[in-house]
Amino acid sequence: MSGVFCLYIRAKLKTDAIPEFLEGWGKLASHVRANEPETLSYELCRSDQNEDEFMIVERYPSRAQLEDPHQTSEEFKAFKEWWTSSGVVLEKSGMSCVETGVGYMSK
């Protein structure tokens, strides 16, 4: 499926805030699964080398599905507010991209 819009976010978190982060992410991911049927992937990956580093992988049919309904949902807004104002994030970087269709995401 080429043309899929992807968002990748890498974050290093305060170690003592990780349980709260995992709980909040779990609630948000459950909301996405139940209420955003067009979302293709919404995954939190944890580094196998540094337990305080995470990668968020999001895949949507188009950028429009990221913007609405995802970023307009109250659940996302609440998580983002906590994420950006709590001081839990020590480092954050990311990128957005569009899949080319060269290769594959699953068999």
N, CA and C of each residue as an Amber inpcrd file, in Angstrom:
protein
   321
   0.8610000  -1.1740000   0.0000000   0.0000000   0.0000000   0.0000000
   0.9030000   1.2310000   0.0000000   1.1020000   1.8340000  -1.1210000
   1.9400000   3.0300000  -1.1670000   1.1070000   4.2570000  -0.8430000
   1.7810000   5.3370000  -0.4700000   1.1060000   6.5650000  -0.1300000
   0.6410000   6.6400000   1.3040000   0.9110000   5.6090000   2.1030000
   0.5210000   5.6210000   3.5110000   1.3400000   6.6790000   4.2420000
   0.6680000   7.4940000   5.0400000   1.3240000   8.5480000   5.8010000
   1.7860000   7.9820000   7.1410000   3.0560000   8.2140000   7.4770000
   3.6350000   7.6720000   8.7050000   4.1860000   8.7790000   9.5870000
   4.1220000   8.5350000  10.8640000   4.7030000   9.4320000  11.8480000
   5.5370000   8.5840000  12.7960000   6.8010000   8.9680000  12.9730000
   7.7150000   8.2710000  13.8740000   8.2170000   9.2740000  14.9050000
   8.0330000   8.9530000  16.1720000   8.4730000   9.8490000  17.2420000
   9.3540000   9.0540000  18.2020000  10.5710000   9.5440000  18.4190000
  11.4870000   8.9430000  19.3820000  11.4890000   9.8200000  20.6260000
  11.3900000   9.1790000  21.7900000  11.3660000   9.9390000  23.0330000
  12.1760000   9.2340000  24.1100000  12.9150000  10.0280000  24.8590000
  13.6120000   9.5590000  26.0540000  12.8440000  10.1520000  27.2330000
  12.4430000   9.2920000  28.1710000  11.5780000   9.7100000  29.2690000
  12.2750000   9.6250000  30.6140000  11.7570000  10.3770000  31.5750000
  12.2120000  10.2330000  32.9570000  11.8300000   8.8300000  33.4200000
  12.7900000   8.1280000  33.9790000  12.5720000   6.7350000  34.3710000
  11.3960000   6.5790000  35.3330000  11.2770000   7.4680000  36.3120000
  10.2090000   7.3150000  37.2980000   8.8180000   7.6110000  36.7310000
   8.7370000   8.2000000  35.5520000   7.4440000   8.5250000  34.9370000
   6.9990000   7.4730000  33.9210000   7.8450000   6.4800000  33.6580000
   7.5170000   5.4820000  32.6330000   6.2230000   4.7240000  32.9380000
   5.9760000   4.2580000  34.1770000   4.7050000   3.5600000  34.4170000
   3.4790000   4.4090000  34.0760000   3.5020000   5.6810000  34.4400000
   2.3830000   6.5640000  34.1230000   2.2670000   6.7720000  32.6170000
   3.4100000   6.9090000  31.9440000   3.4140000   7.0410000  30.4880000
   2.8010000   5.8030000  29.8320000   3.2170000   4.6200000  30.2610000
   2.6980000   3.3810000  29.6760000   1.1940000   3.2580000  29.9010000
   0.7320000   3.6360000  31.0710000  -0.7040000   3.5810000  31.3440000
  -1.4630000   4.5540000  30.4400000  -0.9650000   5.7740000  30.3320000
  -1.6210000   6.7720000  29.4860000  -1.6070000   6.3860000  28.0250000
  -0.4720000   5.8740000  27.5560000  -0.3700000   5.4380000  26.1660000
  -1.3360000   4.2800000  25.9110000  -1.4110000   3.3490000  26.8480000
  -2.3180000   2.2080000  26.6900000  -3.7660000   2.6440000  26.5340000
  -4.1780000   3.6190000  27.3300000  -5.5460000   4.1380000  27.2210000
  -5.7640000   4.8140000  25.8720000  -4.7850000   5.6090000  25.4420000
  -4.9110000   6.2770000  24.1520000  -4.9450000   5.2660000  23.0130000
  -4.0810000   4.2690000  23.0570000  -4.0540000   3.2440000  22.0030000
  -5.3800000   2.4780000  21.9480000  -5.9690000   2.1950000  23.1090000
  -7.2780000   1.5200000  23.1300000  -8.3440000   2.4010000  22.4940000
  -8.2820000   3.6960000  22.7860000  -9.2330000   4.6260000  22.1700000
  -9.0600000   4.6420000  20.6490000  -7.8110000   4.7070000  20.1860000
  -7.5480000   4.7330000  18.7430000  -8.1010000   3.4670000  18.0920000
  -7.8250000   2.3110000  18.6910000  -8.3040000   1.0430000  18.1190000
  -9.8250000   1.0170000  18.0240000 -10.4990000   1.5060000  19.0470000
 -11.9640000   1.4450000  19.0890000 -12.6520000   2.5290000  18.2620000
 -11.9870000   3.6730000  18.0600000 -12.6780000   4.8180000  17.4770000
 -12.0790000   5.3700000  16.1920000 -10.9550000   4.8370000  15.7700000
 -10.3180000   5.3300000  14.5540000 -10.0420000   4.1450000  13.6170000
 -11.0940000   3.6130000  13.0120000 -10.9400000   2.3890000  12.2210000
 -10.0200000   2.5260000  11.0090000  -9.7810000   3.7350000  10.5410000
  -8.9030000   3.9220000   9.3830000  -7.4150000   3.8720000   9.7540000
  -7.0920000   4.0340000  11.0420000  -5.6940000   3.9970000  11.4740000
  -5.1250000   2.6130000  11.2000000  -3.9910000   2.5680000  10.5050000
  -3.3920000   1.3030000  10.0950000  -2.4980000   0.7050000  11.1720000
  -1.7360000   1.5350000  11.8610000  -0.8360000   1.0810000  12.9300000
  -0.7200000   2.1880000  13.9560000  -0.6530000   1.7760000  15.2080000
  -0.4870000   2.7250000  16.3120000   0.2570000   1.9710000  17.4020000
   1.5700000   2.0240000  17.3610000   2.3890000   1.1260000  18.1800000
   3.4310000   1.8950000  18.9770000   3.6250000   1.4660000  20.1980000
   4.6910000   1.9770000  21.0520000   5.7570000   0.8960000  21.1540000
   6.9770000   1.2420000  20.7710000   8.1010000   0.3130000  20.8420000
   9.0680000   0.8200000  21.9080000   9.6490000  -0.1230000  22.6470000
  10.6230000   0.2330000  23.6820000  11.9940000  -0.2320000  23.2540000
  12.9870000   0.6010000  23.4440000  14.3560000   0.2600000  23.0780000
  14.7980000  -1.0110000  23.8000000  15.5270000  -1.8410000  23.0900000
  16.0910000  -3.0370000  23.7200000  17.4510000  -2.7350000  24.3540000
  17.8990000  -1.4950000  24.2380000  19.1860000  -1.1070000  24.8020000
  19.0650000  -0.0990000  25.9460000  18.0210000   0.7230000  25.9160000
  17.8120000   1.7440000  26.9490000  16.3460000   1.7410000  27.3440000
  16.0510000   1.2990000  28.5430000  14.6520000   1.1260000  28.9400000
  13.8620000   2.4270000  29.0070000  14.5370000   3.5620000  28.9690000
  13.8330000   4.8330000  29.0280000  13.6260000   5.4770000  27.6570000
  13.9410000   4.7480000  26.5870000  13.7610000   5.2720000  25.2300000
  12.6600000   4.5000000  24.5010000  11.8210000   5.2620000  23.8070000
  10.6640000   4.6950000  23.1210000  10.5800000   5.2420000  21.7040000
   9.9210000   4.4760000  20.8390000   9.6110000   4.9090000  19.4810000
   8.1160000   4.6970000  19.2760000   7.4480000   5.7560000  18.8740000
   6.0270000   5.6910000  18.5320000   5.9370000   5.5820000  17.0170000
   5.1760000   4.5990000  16.5470000   5.0020000   4.3640000  15.1150000
   3.5080000   4.4840000  14.8100000   3.1750000   5.4440000  13.9740000
   1.7820000   5.6540000  13.5780000   1.6850000   5.5990000  12.0610000
   0.6650000   4.9080000  11.5510000   0.4530000   4.8140000  10.1000000
  -1.0220000   5.0680000   9.7900000  -1.2330000   5.9330000   8.8150000
  -2.5840000   6.3400000   8.4210000  -2.7120000   6.2680000   6.8990000
  -3.9220000   6.0680000   6.3750000  -4.1040000   6.0700000   4.9210000
  -3.6780000   7.3880000   4.2810000  -3.7940000   8.4840000   5.0390000
  -3.3630000   9.7930000   4.5400000  -3.1200000  10.7050000   5.7420000
  -2.4750000  11.8250000   5.4820000  -2.2410000  12.8130000   6.5460000
  -3.5740000  13.2840000   7.1300000  -4.5970000  13.3470000   6.2940000
  -5.9070000  13.8230000   6.7510000  -6.4340000  12.9940000   7.9250000
  -6.2170000  11.6720000   7.9130000  -6.6940000  10.8320000   9.0160000
  -5.9100000  11.0810000  10.3040000  -4.6570000  11.4920000  10.1980000
  -3.9080000  11.8860000  11.3920000  -4.5270000  13.1540000  11.9850000
  -4.7760000  14.1100000  11.1120000  -5.2990000  15.3970000  11.5650000
  -6.7160000  15.2890000  12.1150000  -7.5490000  14.4790000  11.4840000
  -8.9320000  14.2890000  11.9190000  -9.4050000  12.9230000  11.4440000
  -9.6490000  12.0200000  12.3590000 -10.1270000  12.2590000  13.7110000
  -9.0530000  12.2250000  14.8170000  -7.8410000  11.7410000  14.5240000
  -6.8910000  11.4720000  15.6030000  -6.5490000  12.7000000  16.4400000
  -5.9990000  13.7250000  15.8130000  -5.5270000  14.8750000  16.5790000
  -6.6520000  15.7540000  17.1070000  -7.8660000  15.5230000  16.6820000
  -9.0010000  16.2950000  17.1940000  -9.7120000  15.5950000  18.3510000
  -9.3390000  14.3420000  18.6400000 -10.0310000  13.6090000  19.7080000
  -9.6420000  14.1550000  21.0810000 -10.5810000  14.1340000  21.9930000
 -10.3250000  14.6050000  23.3630000  -9.2670000  13.7370000  24.0430000
  -9.2580000  12.4450000  23.7350000  -8.2770000  11.5330000  24.3330000
  -6.8600000  11.8980000  23.9050000  -6.6800000  12.2000000  22.6120000
  -5.3610000  12.5960000  22.1350000  -4.9580000  13.9360000  22.7530000
  -5.8700000  14.8900000  22.7650000  -5.5560000  16.2090000  23.3140000
  -5.1340000  16.1100000  24.7810000  -5.8210000  15.2720000  25.5590000
  -5.4760000  15.1050000  26.9770000  -4.0970000  14.4710000  27.1370000
  -3.8180000  13.4330000  26.3410000  -2.5070000  12.7890000  26.4250000
  -1.4170000  13.7660000  26.0050000  -1.6300000  14.5010000  24.9300000
  -0.6270000  15.4530000  24.4540000  -0.3660000  16.5420000  25.4940000
  -1.4170000  17.0150000  26.1290000  -1.2600000  18.0350000  27.1760000
  -0.3890000  17.4870000  28.3120000  -0.6890000  16.2750000  28.7700000
   0.1250000  15.6650000  29.8320000   1.5560000  15.4760000  29.3600000
   1.7220000  14.9270000  28.1640000   3.0270000  14.6210000  27.5780000
   3.8960000  15.8670000  27.4680000   3.3010000  16.9910000  27.0710000
   4.0960000  18.1970000  26.8380000   4.2800000  19.0570000  28.0880000
   3.4080000  18.9280000  29.0770000   3.4970000  19.8170000  30.2370000
   4.0190000  19.1450000  31.5110000   4.1190000  17.8310000  31.5260000
   4.4780000  17.1260000  32.7610000   5.9740000  17.0640000  33.0260000
   6.7790000  17.3440000  32.0280000   8.2230000  17.2230000  32.1950000
   8.7360000  15.8030000  32.0840000   7.8750000  14.8660000  31.6810000
   8.2610000  13.4660000  31.5590000   9.2400000  13.2380000  30.4060000
   9.1530000  14.0590000  29.3680000   9.9800000  13.8790000  28.1810000
  11.3060000  14.6190000  28.3570000  12.4040000  13.8840000  28.2910000
  13.7330000  14.4780000  28.3900000  14.2690000  14.8760000  27.0200000
  13.9920000  14.0420000  26.0220000  14.4010000  14.2990000  24.6400000
  13.2940000  13.8080000  23.7330000  13.1160000  14.4880000  22.6110000
  12.0920000  14.0640000  21.6550000  12.5150000  14.4970000  20.2610000
  12.3510000  13.5930000  19.3070000  12.5720000  13.9180000  17.9020000
  11.5980000  13.0950000  17.0840000  11.4110000  13.5000000  15.8550000
  10.4820000  12.7400000  15.0390000  10.5410000  13.1480000  13.5920000
   9.7910000  12.3990000  12.8140000   9.6660000  12.7140000  11.4010000
   8.3730000  12.1390000  10.8740000   7.8880000  12.7570000   9.8280000
   6.7500000  12.2070000   9.1020000   7.2440000  11.8430000   7.7150000
   6.5810000  10.8750000   7.1040000   6.9880000  10.4270000   5.7770000
   5.8240000   9.7090000   5.1060000   6.0150000   9.4220000   3.8440000
   5.0230000   8.6810000   3.0640000   5.6930000   7.4150000   2.5550000
   5.0320000   6.2780000   2.7740000   5.5690000   5.0030000   2.2830000
   5.6590000   5.0170000   0.7610000   6.6850000   4.3800000   0.2460000
   6.9150000   4.3580000  -1.1940000   6.3210000   3.1290000  -1.8660000
   6.0610000   2.0810000  -1.0920000   5.6080000   0.8290000  -1.6860000
   6.7640000  -0.0670000  -2.0950000   7.9790000   0.3910000  -1.8790000
   9.1690000  -0.4180000  -2.1610000   9.4890000  -1.1850000  -0.8920000
   9.3360000  -2.4620000  -0.9080000   9.4900000  -3.2780000   0.3020000
   8.1110000  -3.6630000   0.8260000   8.0330000  -3.9930000   2.1140000
   6.7440000  -4.3630000   2.6790000   6.7210000  -4.1190000   4.1830000
   5.5320000  -3.9300000   4.7350000   5.3550000  -3.7240000   6.1630000
   4.9660000  -5.0200000   6.8720000   4.2910000  -5.9350000   6.1910000
   3.9340000  -7.2260000   6.7920000   3.7910000  -8.2510000   5.6770000
   3.8410000  -9.5130000   6.0520000   3.7090000 -10.5810000   5.0470000
   2.2640000 -10.9300000   4.8510000
